[in-house]
Coordinates of C-alpha atoms in Angstrom, one line a residue:
Chain O
M22 CA 23.3 5.8 24.9
T23 CA 21.0 8.7 24.9
T24 CA 17.4 8.1 24.2
K25 CA 15.6 10.5 21.7
Q26 CA 12.2 10.9 20.6
F27 CA 11.9 9.9 17.3
M28 CA 8.8 10.2 14.6
I29 CA 8.8 9.0 11.0
V30 CA 6.2 10.7 9.1
N31 CA 5.1 8.6 6.1
R32 CA 3.2 10.7 3.3
K33 CA 4.0 8.4 0.4
A34 CA 2.2 5.4 -1.1
P35 CA 4.1 2.2 -1.3
Y36 CA 6.0 0.5 -4.4
G37 CA 5.7 3.8 -6.8
T38 CA 8.8 5.0 -5.4
I39 CA 11.3 3.9 -2.5
Y40 CA 10.2 6.3 0.3
G41 CA 8.0 3.8 2.0
W42 CA 10.7 1.3 2.5
E43 CA 13.5 3.7 3.1
A44 CA 11.5 5.1 6.3
L45 CA 10.8 1.6 7.7
E46 CA 14.7 1.0 7.4
V47 CA 15.0 4.1 9.6
V48 CA 12.6 3.0 11.8
L49 CA 14.2 -0.2 12.3
I50 CA 17.6 1.1 12.6
A51 CA 16.7 3.6 15.1
A52 CA 14.7 1.0 17.0
A53 CA 17.8 -1.4 17.1
F54 CA 19.8 1.3 19.0
E55 CA 16.9 1.6 21.0
Q56 CA 15.7 4.9 20.2
D57 CA 11.6 6.1 21.4
V58 CA 10.3 5.6 17.8
S59 CA 6.9 6.4 16.5
M60 CA 5.3 6.4 13.2
A61 CA 2.9 8.6 11.6
F62 CA 0.9 8.0 8.4
L63 CA -0.8 10.6 6.4
D64 CA -2.0 11.1 3.0
D65 CA -0.9 8.1 0.5
G66 CA 1.3 6.6 3.4
V67 CA -1.7 5.1 4.9
Y68 CA -1.4 2.9 1.8
Q69 CA 1.9 1.3 3.3
I70 CA -0.4 -0.4 5.8
K71 CA -3.4 -1.3 3.9
K72 CA -3.9 -5.3 4.2
G73 CA -3.6 -7.6 1.2
H74 CA -0.5 -6.6 -0.7
Q75 CA 0.2 -9.3 -3.7
T76 CA 3.5 -7.9 -5.1
K77 CA 4.3 -11.2 -7.4
G78 CA 3.6 -9.5 -10.4
I79 CA 5.5 -6.4 -9.8
E80 CA 8.5 -8.2 -8.4
I81 CA 9.4 -6.0 -5.5
K82 CA 9.3 -7.2 -1.8
A83 CA 5.9 -6.6 0.0
F84 CA 7.1 -4.5 2.7
E85 CA 3.5 -4.8 4.2
K86 CA 4.7 -7.8 6.2
T87 CA 7.9 -6.3 7.7
F88 CA 5.5 -3.9 9.5
R89 CA 4.1 -6.8 11.6
A90 CA 7.6 -7.3 13.0
L91 CA 7.5 -3.4 14.5
E92 CA 5.9 -4.9 17.7
D93 CA 9.3 -7.1 18.1
Y94 CA 11.1 -3.9 18.0
D95 CA 9.3 -2.2 20.5
V96 CA 7.8 0.0 18.0
T97 CA 3.8 0.3 19.3
K98 CA 3.2 4.2 18.6
I99 CA 1.6 4.3 15.3
Y100 CA -0.5 7.0 14.5
V101 CA -2.6 7.1 11.2
D102 CA -4.6 10.1 10.3
Q103 CA -8.4 10.0 10.6
E104 CA -9.0 12.2 7.1
S105 CA -6.5 10.5 5.1
L106 CA -8.4 7.2 5.8
T107 CA -11.6 8.7 5.2
E108 CA -10.6 10.1 1.9
R109 CA -9.3 7.2 0.7
G110 CA -12.5 5.0 2.0
L111 CA -10.6 3.2 4.4
T112 CA -10.8 2.0 8.2
A113 CA -8.5 0.7 10.6
D114 CA -9.8 -2.7 10.0
D115 CA -8.2 -2.6 6.4
L116 CA -4.7 -2.1 8.1
T117 CA -2.2 -4.7 8.7
I118 CA -1.3 -3.9 12.1
P119 CA -3.1 -2.3 15.1
V120 CA -2.9 1.6 15.0
E121 CA -4.3 4.7 16.9
V122 CA -6.5 6.5 14.6
L123 CA -6.5 10.5 15.2
S124 CA -7.5 13.6 13.9
R125 CA -4.9 15.8 12.0
A126 CA -4.5 18.3 15.0
E127 CA -3.9 15.2 17.5
I128 CA -1.2 14.3 14.7
G129 CA 0.2 17.7 14.9
K130 CA 0.6 17.9 18.8
R131 CA 2.4 14.6 18.6
M132 CA 5.0 16.2 16.1
E133 CA 5.5 19.2 18.5
E134 CA 6.6 16.6 21.5
Q135 CA 9.3 14.9 19.1
D136 CA 13.0 15.7 19.5
I137 CA 13.5 14.7 15.8
V138 CA 10.7 14.6 13.0
L139 CA 11.7 13.0 9.7
A140 CA 9.3 13.2 6.9
F141 CA 9.4 10.6 4.0
Chain Y
M1350 CA 31.6 -11.7 -6.3
A1351 CA 30.7 -15.3 -6.2
L1352 CA 31.1 -18.5 -4.5
E1353 CA 31.2 -22.2 -6.0
V1354 CA 29.5 -24.9 -4.3
N1355 CA 29.4 -28.5 -5.9
G1356 CA 30.2 -27.0 -9.2
K1357 CA 27.3 -24.7 -9.5
T1358 CA 28.1 -20.7 -8.9
Y1359 CA 26.1 -18.5 -6.7
E1360 CA 26.3 -14.7 -6.5
T1361 CA 27.2 -13.0 -3.4
D1362 CA 28.0 -9.0 -2.6
E1363 CA 31.3 -7.6 -1.4
E1364 CA 30.8 -8.9 2.0
G1365 CA 30.1 -12.7 1.0
Y1366 CA 26.1 -12.3 1.7
L1367 CA 24.2 -14.3 -1.1
V1368 CA 22.3 -11.9 -3.6
S1369 CA 19.4 -14.3 -4.2
L1370 CA 17.7 -15.7 -1.5
G1371 CA 16.2 -18.4 -3.3
D1372 CA 19.9 -19.5 -4.4
W1373 CA 20.2 -20.9 -0.7
N1374 CA 20.1 -24.6 0.3
E1375 CA 21.9 -26.7 3.0
E1376 CA 24.7 -27.4 1.2
V1377 CA 25.2 -23.6 0.5
G1378 CA 25.0 -23.1 4.3
K1379 CA 27.4 -25.4 4.9
F1380 CA 29.8 -23.9 2.7
L1381 CA 29.4 -20.6 4.0
A1382 CA 29.6 -21.7 7.5
Q1383 CA 33.0 -23.1 6.6
Q1384 CA 34.1 -20.1 5.3
E1385 CA 33.4 -18.4 8.9
S1386 CA 35.2 -21.6 10.5
I1387 CA 31.9 -22.8 12.4
N1388 CA 31.3 -26.2 12.7
L1389 CA 27.5 -26.6 12.5
T1390 CA 25.6 -28.6 15.0
D1391 CA 21.8 -28.8 15.8
A1392 CA 21.8 -25.8 17.8
H1393 CA 23.4 -24.0 15.0
W1394 CA 20.8 -25.3 12.6
E1395 CA 18.2 -24.5 14.8
V1396 CA 19.0 -20.9 14.9
I1397 CA 19.5 -20.7 11.2
N1398 CA 16.3 -22.2 10.4
F1399 CA 14.8 -19.9 13.0
L1400 CA 16.2 -16.7 10.8
R1401 CA 14.8 -18.1 7.7
D1402 CA 11.2 -18.4 9.1
Y1403 CA 11.7 -15.1 10.5
Y1404 CA 12.5 -13.6 7.2
T1405 CA 9.7 -15.5 5.3
E1406 CA 7.1 -14.1 8.0
F1407 CA 8.8 -10.6 7.9
Q1408 CA 10.9 -10.1 5.1
I1409 CA 13.9 -8.8 7.1
A1410 CA 16.4 -10.3 9.0
P1411 CA 16.1 -9.3 12.7
A1412 CA 18.8 -7.1 14.7
V1413 CA 20.5 -8.7 17.4
R1414 CA 18.2 -7.4 20.4
V1415 CA 15.2 -8.6 18.5
L1416 CA 16.9 -11.7 17.4
T1417 CA 17.3 -12.9 21.1
K1418 CA 14.3 -11.7 22.0
A1419 CA 12.3 -13.8 19.6
I1420 CA 14.3 -16.8 19.9
G1421 CA 13.6 -17.0 23.7
K1422 CA 10.1 -16.9 23.0
K1423 CA 10.0 -19.8 20.9
L1424 CA 13.1 -21.9 21.6
G1425 CA 13.1 -21.0 25.5
A1426 CA 15.0 -18.6 27.5
D1427 CA 18.2 -20.6 28.0
K1428 CA 18.6 -20.1 24.3
G1429 CA 17.2 -16.3 24.1
N1430 CA 20.2 -14.5 25.5
S1431 CA 23.2 -13.2 23.8
Q1432 CA 25.8 -15.4 25.6
Y1433 CA 24.4 -18.6 24.1
L1434 CA 24.1 -16.9 20.4
Y1435 CA 27.4 -15.4 20.5
E1436 CA 28.7 -19.0 21.4
L1437 CA 27.5 -20.1 18.4
F1438 CA 28.3 -17.5 16.4
P1439 CA 31.2 -15.6 17.6
Y1440 CA 31.2 -13.0 15.2
G1441 CA 27.8 -11.7 16.0
P1442 CA 24.7 -13.8 15.4
A1443 CA 22.9 -11.4 13.7
K1444 CA 25.7 -11.2 11.0
Q1445 CA 27.0 -14.4 11.0
A1446 CA 24.2 -16.6 11.4
C1447 CA 22.0 -14.6 8.6
K1448 CA 25.3 -14.9 6.0
I1449 CA 24.9 -18.6 6.6
A1450 CA 21.3 -18.7 6.5
G1451 CA 21.6 -16.9 3.0
L1452 CA 19.7 -13.5 4.3
P1453 CA 20.8 -10.4 3.6
K1454 CA 22.8 -8.4 6.2
P1455 CA 20.3 -7.5 9.0
T1456 CA 19.2 -3.7 8.7
G1457 CA 21.2 -1.3 11.1
C1458 CA 23.7 -4.0 11.6
V1459 CA 27.1 -2.0 11.1
Chain L
M949 CA -5.0 9.0 -27.7
L950 CA -4.1 6.5 -24.7
H951 CA -3.3 8.4 -21.9
I952 CA -0.5 6.9 -19.2
I953 CA -0.9 7.7 -15.7
N954 CA 1.3 6.7 -12.9
K955 CA 0.5 8.8 -10.0
S956 CA -1.9 8.6 -7.1
P957 CA -5.3 10.9 -7.8
Y958 CA -4.9 11.6 -4.1
D959 CA -1.2 13.2 -4.5
R960 CA -1.1 14.9 -8.3
P961 CA -3.6 16.2 -10.2
A962 CA -2.7 14.3 -13.3
L963 CA -6.0 12.6 -13.5
D964 CA -8.1 15.5 -13.4
S965 CA -6.0 17.1 -16.0
V966 CA -6.6 14.2 -18.4
L967 CA -10.3 14.0 -17.6
K968 CA -10.4 17.8 -18.9
T969 CA -8.7 17.1 -22.3
G970 CA -12.2 15.5 -22.8
T971 CA -12.2 12.0 -24.4
G972 CA -9.8 9.1 -25.3
T973 CA -8.3 5.9 -23.5
I974 CA -6.9 5.9 -20.3
L975 CA -4.2 3.7 -18.6
L976 CA -3.5 3.7 -15.0
I977 CA -0.4 2.0 -13.9
E978 CA 1.9 2.1 -10.4
D979 CA 0.5 4.6 -7.8
G980 CA -2.3 5.8 -10.5
V981 CA -4.2 2.6 -10.0
Y982 CA -5.6 4.0 -6.4
A983 CA -8.2 5.8 -8.7
V984 CA -10.3 2.7 -9.4
A985 CA -10.4 1.7 -5.8
K986 CA -13.9 2.0 -4.4
G987 CA -14.9 3.7 -1.7
G988 CA -12.4 6.7 -1.8
A989 CA -13.1 10.3 -2.9
A990 CA -11.8 9.4 -6.6
E991 CA -14.4 6.9 -7.0
S992 CA -17.3 9.3 -8.2
K993 CA -14.7 11.0 -10.6
V994 CA -13.8 7.5 -12.3
K995 CA -17.6 7.0 -12.6
A996 CA -18.3 9.8 -14.1
A997 CA -15.7 9.8 -16.7
L998 CA -16.7 6.2 -17.7
G999 CA -19.1 7.6 -20.1
K1000 CA -16.3 9.5 -22.0
F1001 CA -13.3 7.6 -21.5
K1002 CA -12.2 3.9 -21.5
I1003 CA -10.5 3.3 -18.4
Y1004 CA -8.0 0.3 -17.7
A1005 CA -5.9 -0.6 -15.0
L1006 CA -2.8 -2.8 -14.7
T1007 CA -3.6 -5.7 -12.5
P1008 CA 0.0 -6.5 -11.3
D1009 CA 0.0 -3.1 -9.5
I1010 CA -3.6 -3.3 -8.3
E1011 CA -2.8 -7.0 -6.4
A1012 CA 0.2 -5.0 -5.0
R1013 CA -1.5 -2.2 -3.4
G1014 CA -4.0 -5.1 -1.9
I1015 CA -7.1 -3.3 -3.7
A1016 CA -8.0 -5.9 -5.9
D1017 CA -11.2 -6.7 -4.0
R1018 CA -12.7 -3.2 -4.8
V1019 CA -12.0 -2.3 -8.3
T1020 CA -14.8 0.1 -9.4
D1021 CA -17.1 -1.7 -11.8
G1022 CA -16.5 -0.8 -15.5
V1023 CA -12.8 -0.3 -15.1
I1024 CA -11.1 -2.9 -17.4
Q1025 CA -7.9 -4.8 -15.5
V1026 CA -5.0 -5.6 -18.1
D1027 CA -1.5 -7.4 -17.7
Y1028 CA 1.6 -6.4 -19.0
A1029 CA 0.9 -7.9 -22.2
G1030 CA -2.5 -5.9 -22.4
F1031 CA -0.5 -2.9 -21.5
V1032 CA 1.9 -3.5 -24.5
D1033 CA -1.4 -4.1 -27.1
L1034 CA -3.1 -0.7 -25.7
V1035 CA 0.5 1.1 -26.6
A1036 CA 0.0 -0.6 -30.1
E1037 CA -3.3 0.1 -30.8
N1038 CA -3.3 3.5 -29.9
K1039 CA -1.9 6.2 -32.6
T1040 CA -0.4 8.1 -29.9
N1041 CA 0.1 7.8 -26.4
Q1042 CA 1.2 10.2 -23.6
S1043 CA 2.8 9.5 -19.9
W1044 CA 1.5 12.3 -17.6
L1045 CA 4.4 12.3 -15.5

């Protein structure tokens, strides 16, 4: 199988729309087919991996937990935009998985390196 | 679609997977196994329980490759290989075992 | 009048638009609740608006997003029944979609 470099870009908050969960499913599928997958979280996308989602009240699956399975899928390149965190009063400690916090320019560079970029 | 076990009706999707995770119990698991022509042994239950725990922790049913690796880590290398798992669940460990465990079809499973 | 906002203040200008209308009651739901999380750029806007607006936010949406530990003081939390009460109490209401 040919391996391609995929980057899935997340810019939407979780639960308000279905985009976050759909993006994660794409990541899991691409990883199951042993593709080289990375994820970038920018803008409201950083809220997807904010710790402590309690979704019982809104009756939607808390897919924050699913991000913790990414390691099993060998998805370890998780980039988070520094500016987006700062604007929302968040730091890497508020996030549910270990990530690499980068400047927007650094994330732009990583995007340039990909074969395929999918934006959600 | 639906299936009936001990006089109770359970809703399933068009491929026979339980619609509601909370509907599952051992009796339903046994019924689903029978439909797949699988005679459940302790070895089968070990995988089924592993999958249910995995789902509780991560909210997904793992892909085969991931399942194999994770089982190897938890239950030992002699069980963490596809040969062992396909012997237990000949039509695919992820697909068949997930169905019997009452989980949705694994993401990326075609 | 009750203004209902369901969009994140970091994604859409709905909250800013409402605040410019002057006065009234605001209910933040869904992604709109991010406005009441302390520490972010929206905090000062919400604090400044509290003098002119009564600001409510829906608890189940706050909990779902993991921000229950950092809700700005002065914001009133309501559950779904409280949401219904607010709609019933106000003569008119508007969703800022």
